[in-house]
């Protein structure tokens, strides 16, 4: 996991490490697109602090519900990702999306 370094700039988006995110409490959780971790920006101290939570790549977008963050897979082979924001534990739901005949669209 990340070491909680203060955020200096937001150039991480240029590398497409993360695509999309969602706010839960004082933190923003970033969906790991090519990154192997969920990015977390915590604003509790007033100064944004970036850290990570071990996950896997392959997600684009996120939604929050009852303290959990759900990550939308980029293709039908990737299971839906779920992060428990209380325990900071990433898991994958045993739901595999069916293939779409013409592929995924943006």
Coordinates of C-alpha atoms in Angstrom, one line a residue:
X1 CA 0.0 0.0 0.0
X2 CA 1.0 3.6 -0.5
X3 CA 2.9 5.5 2.2
X4 CA 0.5 8.5 2.5
X5 CA 2.6 11.1 0.8
X6 CA 1.3 14.6 0.3
X7 CA -0.1 15.3 -3.2
X8 CA 2.2 17.6 -5.1
X9 CA 0.5 17.5 -8.5
X10 CA -2.0 15.5 -10.4
X11 CA 0.1 14.2 -13.3
X12 CA -0.9 10.7 -12.5
X13 CA -3.9 11.0 -14.8
X14 CA -1.6 11.6 -17.7
X15 CA -0.3 8.1 -17.5
X16 CA -3.8 6.7 -17.4
X17 CA -3.1 4.8 -14.2
X18 CA -6.6 5.7 -12.9
X19 CA -9.8 6.3 -14.8
X20 CA -12.7 7.6 -12.8
X21 CA -13.3 7.7 -9.1
X22 CA -15.8 8.3 -6.3
X23 CA -15.8 10.2 -3.0
X24 CA -16.6 8.5 0.3
X25 CA -16.3 10.6 3.4
X26 CA -13.1 12.6 3.3
X27 CA -11.4 10.5 0.6
X28 CA -11.6 10.0 -3.2
X29 CA -11.0 6.5 -4.5
X30 CA -9.6 6.2 -8.0
X31 CA -10.3 3.3 -10.2
X32 CA -7.2 1.3 -11.3
X33 CA -7.1 1.3 -15.1
X34 CA -3.5 0.3 -15.7
X35 CA -2.4 0.7 -12.0
X36 CA -2.3 -2.3 -9.8
X37 CA -3.6 -0.4 -6.8
X38 CA -6.7 1.7 -6.0
X39 CA -5.5 5.3 -5.6
X40 CA -6.8 7.2 -2.5
X41 CA -6.7 10.9 -2.0
X42 CA -7.5 11.8 1.6
X43 CA -8.5 15.4 2.4
X44 CA -9.0 15.0 6.2
X45 CA -6.0 17.0 7.2
X46 CA -6.7 19.8 4.8
X47 CA -3.7 18.9 2.7
X48 CA -4.5 16.2 0.1
X49 CA -2.6 13.0 0.9
X50 CA -2.2 10.2 -1.7
X51 CA -1.9 6.5 -0.8
X52 CA -2.8 3.2 -2.5
X53 CA -4.6 0.0 -1.7
X54 CA -3.5 -3.2 -3.4
X55 CA -6.0 -4.2 -6.1
X56 CA -5.6 -5.2 -9.8
X57 CA -5.8 -3.2 -13.1
X58 CA -8.7 -3.3 -15.5
X59 CA -11.3 -0.8 -14.2
X60 CA -12.9 2.3 -15.5
X61 CA -15.2 4.2 -13.1
X62 CA -16.5 3.6 -9.6
X63 CA -19.6 4.0 -7.6
X64 CA -20.1 4.0 -3.8
X65 CA -22.8 2.3 -1.7
X66 CA -22.9 1.7 2.1
X67 CA -19.2 2.1 2.7
X68 CA -18.1 0.1 -0.3
X69 CA -16.7 1.2 -3.6
X70 CA -17.6 -0.8 -6.7
X71 CA -15.3 -0.7 -9.8
X72 CA -16.6 -1.1 -13.3
X73 CA -14.6 -3.5 -15.4
X74 CA -13.2 -2.5 -18.7
X75 CA -14.1 -5.8 -20.4
X76 CA -16.2 -8.9 -19.9
X77 CA -13.3 -11.0 -18.6
X78 CA -12.6 -8.8 -15.6
X79 CA -14.8 -9.3 -12.5
X80 CA -16.5 -6.4 -10.8
X81 CA -14.1 -5.0 -8.2
X82 CA -15.2 -4.1 -4.6
X83 CA -13.3 -2.1 -2.0
X84 CA -14.4 -2.1 1.6
X85 CA -13.5 1.5 2.8
X86 CA -13.6 0.4 6.5
X87 CA -11.1 -2.4 6.2
X88 CA -9.3 -1.1 3.0
X89 CA -9.7 -4.6 1.5
X90 CA -10.1 -5.1 -2.2
X91 CA -12.0 -8.1 -3.5
X92 CA -13.6 -9.3 -6.7
X93 CA -17.3 -10.2 -7.0
X94 CA -18.0 -13.6 -8.6
X95 CA -20.1 -11.8 -11.3
X96 CA -18.7 -12.0 -14.8
X97 CA -20.4 -9.8 -17.3
X98 CA -21.6 -11.5 -20.5
X99 CA -19.7 -10.7 -23.7
X100 CA -21.3 -7.9 -25.8
X101 CA -21.5 -8.8 -29.5
X102 CA -19.9 -5.6 -30.8
X103 CA -17.4 -5.1 -27.9
X104 CA -17.4 -2.5 -25.2
X105 CA -18.2 1.1 -26.1
X106 CA -17.0 4.3 -24.4

